[in-house]
Coordinates of C-alpha atoms in Angstrom, one line a residue:
M23 CA 186.9 95.8 -10.5
N24 CA 183.1 96.6 -8.6
I25 CA 179.6 96.4 -11.4
S26 CA 177.4 98.7 -10.1
G27 CA 173.4 97.5 -10.5
Q28 CA 171.7 99.1 -12.6
A29 CA 170.1 102.4 -11.3
G30 CA 166.3 104.7 -11.6
A31 CA 163.2 103.0 -12.9
T32 CA 162.7 100.9 -15.6
L33 CA 160.5 101.0 -18.0
V34 CA 157.5 99.4 -17.5
E35 CA 157.1 100.9 -13.8
L36 CA 157.8 104.4 -16.1
M37 CA 154.7 103.3 -17.5
I38 CA 152.6 102.6 -14.6
A39 CA 153.6 105.8 -12.7
M40 CA 152.8 108.1 -16.2
T41 CA 149.5 106.3 -16.3
L42 CA 148.8 107.0 -11.8
A43 CA 149.8 110.1 -13.1
L44 CA 147.2 110.7 -15.0
L45 CA 144.6 108.4 -13.8
L46 CA 145.0 111.6 -10.7
S47 CA 144.9 114.6 -12.9
G48 CA 142.3 113.1 -14.4
A49 CA 140.4 113.1 -10.6
A50 CA 140.9 116.4 -9.9
A51 CA 139.9 117.8 -13.0
M52 CA 136.5 115.8 -12.7
I53 CA 135.9 117.0 -9.0
A54 CA 137.3 120.6 -10.0
I55 CA 134.7 120.8 -13.3
N56 CA 131.8 119.0 -10.6
S57 CA 131.7 121.7 -7.7
K58 CA 132.4 124.4 -10.9
S59 CA 129.0 122.8 -12.0
V60 CA 127.6 122.9 -8.6
F61 CA 128.6 126.1 -7.2
R62 CA 127.0 127.4 -10.9
A63 CA 124.2 126.0 -9.7
N64 CA 123.7 127.0 -6.1
S65 CA 124.9 131.0 -7.3
A66 CA 122.0 130.9 -9.9
V67 CA 118.9 129.1 -7.8
A68 CA 120.4 131.9 -4.7
R69 CA 119.6 134.4 -7.0
L70 CA 117.0 133.3 -8.6
Q71 CA 114.9 133.2 -4.4
D72 CA 116.1 136.4 -4.3
N73 CA 113.9 137.7 -6.9
A74 CA 110.8 136.1 -5.6
R75 CA 111.6 137.1 -2.2
F76 CA 111.5 141.1 -3.7
A77 CA 108.7 140.2 -6.4
L78 CA 106.6 139.0 -3.7
D79 CA 108.1 142.0 -1.2
T80 CA 107.0 145.0 -3.9
L81 CA 103.8 142.6 -5.0
S82 CA 102.7 143.3 -1.0
R83 CA 103.8 146.0 -0.3
D84 CA 101.1 147.4 -3.4
L85 CA 98.5 144.9 -3.2
R86 CA 98.4 145.3 1.0
M87 CA 97.4 149.5 0.1
A88 CA 95.2 148.6 -2.3
G89 CA 92.8 151.7 -3.0
F90 CA 93.4 153.5 0.5
N91 CA 91.3 156.8 1.6
G92 CA 94.5 157.4 3.9
C93 CA 92.9 158.1 7.5
A94 CA 89.4 158.0 5.4
G95 CA 89.3 154.8 5.3
S96 CA 87.1 152.5 3.7
S97 CA 84.2 153.4 4.4
T98 CA 84.4 156.6 2.6
S99 CA 85.0 156.3 -0.9
T100 CA 87.0 159.2 -2.4
A101 CA 85.6 161.3 -4.6
S102 CA 87.4 162.5 -7.9
K103 CA 87.6 166.3 -9.4
L104 CA 89.2 164.9 -13.2
N105 CA 88.3 165.4 -15.8
A106 CA 86.2 161.8 -17.7
A107 CA 89.5 160.0 -17.8
G108 CA 91.1 156.7 -18.8
F109 CA 91.4 153.5 -17.0
Q110 CA 94.3 154.5 -15.2
Y111 CA 92.7 157.2 -13.1
L112 CA 89.4 154.7 -11.9
Y113 CA 90.3 155.4 -8.0
S114 CA 86.6 154.0 -7.5
N115 CA 88.5 150.5 -8.6
G116 CA 91.7 150.8 -6.0
L117 CA 92.2 147.2 -8.0
L118 CA 91.6 145.1 -10.9
G119 CA 92.5 142.0 -12.1
F120 CA 93.3 140.0 -15.7
H121 CA 92.9 136.7 -16.6
A122 CA 94.9 135.1 -19.2
I123 CA 92.3 132.8 -21.0
G124 CA 94.1 131.7 -24.5
A125 CA 95.7 134.4 -26.5
G126 CA 93.8 136.4 -24.3
W127 CA 92.4 138.0 -21.3
A128 CA 89.6 138.1 -18.9
P129 CA 89.1 140.8 -18.5
A130 CA 89.6 142.5 -21.8
L131 CA 93.0 144.6 -20.8
D132 CA 92.7 148.1 -21.2
A133 CA 94.2 149.8 -24.4
S134 CA 96.8 151.4 -22.0
I135 CA 98.0 148.3 -21.0
S136 CA 98.3 145.6 -23.9
A137 CA 99.4 149.4 -26.1
L138 CA 103.0 148.5 -24.2
A139 CA 106.1 147.2 -25.3
P140 CA 107.1 144.9 -24.1
S141 CA 103.1 143.9 -24.0
P142 CA 102.2 141.1 -21.7
M143 CA 102.5 137.4 -22.3
A144 CA 99.8 135.5 -22.6
G145 CA 98.9 132.4 -20.9
T146 CA 100.0 136.2 -17.8
D147 CA 98.0 137.2 -15.5
V148 CA 98.0 140.8 -14.7
M149 CA 97.3 143.2 -12.4
T150 CA 96.7 147.0 -11.5
V151 CA 97.0 148.2 -7.8
R152 CA 95.6 152.1 -8.0
T153 CA 96.7 153.2 -4.1
I154 CA 98.5 156.3 -2.9
S155 CA 103.1 156.3 -3.1
G156 CA 105.2 157.8 -0.3
S157 CA 104.6 159.2 3.3
P158 CA 101.7 161.3 3.8
I159 CA 102.4 165.2 3.6
A160 CA 100.7 167.6 6.9
L161 CA 98.5 170.2 5.4
T162 CA 100.6 173.1 7.4
A163 CA 97.5 176.4 7.4
A164 CA 94.0 175.1 6.8
M165 CA 92.3 175.6 3.0
A166 CA 90.0 179.4 3.6
G167 CA 87.7 177.6 1.5
S168 CA 86.2 173.8 -1.1
T169 CA 87.7 176.3 -3.4
G170 CA 91.3 177.7 -1.9
A171 CA 94.5 176.5 -2.2
L172 CA 96.2 174.1 0.0
T173 CA 99.6 175.0 2.0
V174 CA 101.6 172.3 2.9
D175 CA 105.5 172.4 3.0
P176 CA 107.7 173.9 0.0
A177 CA 109.9 170.4 0.4
S178 CA 107.4 168.3 -0.1
G179 CA 108.0 167.3 -3.5
L180 CA 105.1 167.6 -5.6
A181 CA 104.6 169.0 -9.1
L182 CA 102.8 170.3 -11.4
G183 CA 100.9 167.6 -13.4
D184 CA 101.1 164.9 -10.2
I185 CA 97.5 163.5 -9.3
V186 CA 96.7 163.7 -5.1
M187 CA 94.7 163.3 -3.0
A188 CA 93.2 165.2 0.0
S189 CA 92.1 162.9 3.2
N190 CA 91.3 163.5 6.5
C191 CA 89.7 161.1 8.4
S192 CA 85.6 162.3 7.0
N193 CA 86.8 163.0 3.4
S194 CA 88.5 161.6 0.6
V195 CA 88.8 164.0 -2.6
M196 CA 91.0 163.2 -5.3
F197 CA 92.1 166.2 -7.6
E198 CA 95.3 166.9 -9.7
I199 CA 97.6 169.7 -9.2
T200 CA 97.5 172.6 -11.5
A201 CA 100.4 175.3 -10.6
D202 CA 104.1 174.9 -9.7
P203 CA 103.7 173.7 -5.8
S204 CA 107.2 174.8 -4.7
L205 CA 106.1 177.1 -2.6
G206 CA 104.5 175.5 -0.5
S207 CA 101.0 176.2 -2.4
I208 CA 98.6 173.3 -3.9
A209 CA 96.3 174.5 -6.4
H210 CA 93.5 172.7 -8.7
S211 CA 92.2 175.2 -10.4
T212 CA 89.2 173.6 -13.3
G213 CA 91.6 172.0 -16.2
G214 CA 95.1 171.9 -16.3
P215 CA 97.2 169.2 -17.6
V216 CA 95.7 165.5 -18.5
P217 CA 93.9 165.0 -17.3
G218 CA 92.9 167.7 -15.9
N219 CA 90.5 168.3 -13.0
A220 CA 86.4 169.0 -13.8
T221 CA 85.5 171.5 -10.7
A222 CA 88.1 173.6 -9.0
D223 CA 85.9 173.2 -5.9
L224 CA 86.7 170.4 -3.5
G225 CA 83.5 170.2 -1.8
V226 CA 84.9 170.2 0.8
S227 CA 87.4 172.6 2.8
F228 CA 90.4 170.5 4.8
G229 CA 92.0 171.6 7.5
T230 CA 95.5 170.5 9.4
D231 CA 94.2 168.0 9.8
A232 CA 94.7 166.3 7.0
S233 CA 96.8 165.2 4.4
V234 CA 97.7 164.6 0.8
Y235 CA 98.3 161.8 -1.0
R236 CA 100.4 161.6 -4.3
F237 CA 98.4 159.4 -6.4
V238 CA 99.7 155.8 -8.1
T239 CA 98.6 153.8 -10.6
H240 CA 100.5 150.1 -11.2
T241 CA 100.3 147.8 -13.4
Y242 CA 102.1 144.6 -12.7
Y243 CA 103.0 141.8 -16.1
V244 CA 105.4 139.2 -17.1
A245 CA 107.0 138.9 -20.4
P246 CA 110.4 138.9 -22.0
S247 CA 113.7 140.4 -20.4
V248 CA 115.4 143.0 -21.5
L249 CA 117.7 143.0 -20.0
Q250 CA 118.8 138.9 -19.9
P251 CA 117.4 137.9 -23.5
G252 CA 115.6 134.7 -23.5
T253 CA 114.4 134.8 -19.7
D254 CA 111.2 136.8 -18.5
S255 CA 110.6 139.4 -16.1
L256 CA 108.2 140.7 -14.4
W257 CA 107.3 144.2 -15.3
L258 CA 106.0 147.2 -13.7
Y259 CA 104.5 149.7 -15.5
S260 CA 103.0 153.3 -13.5
V261 CA 101.4 156.0 -14.6
P262 CA 103.3 158.8 -15.6
N263 CA 103.0 162.2 -14.6
Y264 CA 102.6 165.2 -16.3
G265 CA 105.1 165.2 -19.1
G266 CA 105.9 162.1 -19.1
T267 CA 105.0 158.6 -20.8
A268 CA 104.7 155.0 -20.5
N269 CA 107.4 154.6 -18.9
P270 CA 106.9 149.7 -18.1
H271 CA 109.7 149.2 -15.4
E272 CA 111.7 145.5 -15.4
M273 CA 111.8 145.3 -11.8
V274 CA 112.4 141.5 -11.4
E275 CA 114.1 138.9 -14.3
G276 CA 113.8 134.7 -13.6
V277 CA 110.1 135.4 -13.2
Q278 CA 108.5 132.9 -15.5
N279 CA 104.5 133.3 -14.9
I280 CA 102.3 134.6 -12.2
G281 CA 98.6 133.4 -11.2
L282 CA 96.1 135.6 -8.8
L283 CA 93.2 134.2 -7.3
F284 CA 91.0 136.9 -5.7
G285 CA 89.8 137.0 -2.2
E286 CA 86.2 138.1 -2.6
D287 CA 84.4 138.4 0.9
T288 CA 80.6 137.7 -0.1
D289 CA 79.1 138.0 3.6
G290 CA 80.6 141.1 4.7
D291 CA 82.9 139.8 7.7
G292 CA 85.3 140.7 5.6
V293 CA 86.9 137.6 5.2
P294 CA 87.3 135.2 2.4
N295 CA 84.3 133.5 1.0
R296 CA 85.7 131.9 -1.3
Y297 CA 89.2 132.4 -4.1
V298 CA 88.4 133.1 -7.7
T299 CA 90.1 134.0 -11.1
A300 CA 89.5 137.5 -12.2
D301 CA 86.8 136.4 -14.8
A302 CA 84.7 135.3 -11.7
V303 CA 85.1 138.0 -9.3
G304 CA 81.3 138.9 -8.7
T305 CA 82.0 142.6 -6.9
W306 CA 85.5 144.4 -7.2
A307 CA 85.2 145.6 -4.5
N308 CA 85.2 142.7 -2.4
V309 CA 88.0 142.1 -2.7
V310 CA 89.7 141.7 0.8
A311 CA 92.7 139.3 -0.2
I312 CA 95.2 137.6 -3.1
R313 CA 96.7 134.9 -3.1
V314 CA 100.0 135.1 -5.9
E315 CA 101.7 132.4 -6.6
L316 CA 104.7 132.6 -9.1
L317 CA 106.7 130.5 -12.1
M318 CA 110.5 131.1 -11.2
Q319 CA 113.6 130.0 -13.5
T320 CA 117.1 130.6 -13.1
V321 CA 118.9 132.7 -16.4
Q322 CA 120.9 130.5 -16.9
N323 CA 120.4 127.0 -19.2
N324 CA 122.5 123.8 -18.8
L325 CA 122.1 123.9 -15.0
A326 CA 120.5 121.0 -14.5
T327 CA 121.0 116.9 -16.2
S328 CA 117.9 116.7 -17.2
A329 CA 114.8 118.3 -18.0
Q330 CA 113.4 119.7 -14.4
P331 CA 109.1 118.5 -14.2
Y332 CA 107.0 121.2 -12.1
T333 CA 103.5 122.4 -11.5
F334 CA 102.7 125.6 -11.7
N335 CA 98.8 127.3 -11.6
G336 CA 97.7 122.5 -11.3
V337 CA 99.1 121.9 -13.7
A338 CA 102.4 119.7 -14.8
T339 CA 104.7 120.4 -17.3
V340 CA 108.4 119.2 -17.8
P341 CA 110.0 122.0 -19.7
S342 CA 112.2 121.5 -22.8
D343 CA 115.1 123.0 -21.3
L344 CA 117.3 122.1 -18.6
R345 CA 116.9 125.4 -15.8
I346 CA 115.6 125.0 -12.8
R347 CA 112.5 126.3 -11.1
T348 CA 110.7 126.9 -8.5
V349 CA 106.8 128.2 -7.3
M350 CA 106.6 130.9 -4.7
N351 CA 102.9 131.6 -3.2
S352 CA 102.4 134.1 -0.9
T353 CA 98.4 135.3 0.5
I354 CA 98.3 139.2 1.0
S355 CA 95.4 140.8 3.2
V356 CA 94.0 144.0 1.7
R357 CA 94.2 146.5 4.6
N358 CA 92.1 148.3 3.3
R359 CA 89.0 146.8 2.9
N360 CA 89.9 144.3 6.1
P361 CA 87.9 145.6 9.6

């Protein structure tokens, strides 16, 4: 009788195989975890960079057009026919910054800004830009006189209570629309919604070479995020139209701080002679460029294996979290104040 040899694996061989399988499984799991962590970090950084570009692009569009007077250009000041109004309608100053000093700002924030909810964070600069919004709306007929209505396309999109500017290459006048312009006639009677007009006389009779622009005042600031609690965002406050209310809007998440330097032209050649913080600006009308510095942070925490040091506004900091940060810079020229 033939006796066959032992078949199959021994206990030792089984244990070795199981150990190798566990090691391979663990290695595969570590690779998967690391890949997921890398993907998560890369996605967060890409989102951070996209947010930074969007923030700088938005700020650039507004800052380039600060104090825009239409065809009249920087050599012509805008005559305001509004009643004595607050900070938001001071078109004579198209640009104003507020430098963070301790828990306050210099110059001091206007009450309309400090009362916002959420309000600007201490330690972050604030900036207000007064300019026009949208495309020019051409007059379709000449005014009958300086107190007459302005005739435009009924589909202009303008509304009762809008603050607008009429401008040609010689004159620029700001006033409030005091009647429904949906039929194409822009009235500017004395009085009207807040702030109202001090006079119905624009001081000039515009012809078909003139255009009407909607006036806006935008204030940019950093405040805690509502959409992403625990982080900060860049907020935009726009002056409300008639019947509106204060409407701060969370514009870009992940903006932890903003620093501003204003390029002041002290010799009238259109080129900045110095860059200073808002509290050191001598004459705001001489600011021809702005340097914007944004400190961006990822919305997600625990992306880095250790705290990532950063330098913002010349100050080196080691954060207490594990977020990834980057600093973005841009120098923006104010077109209306350059030759």
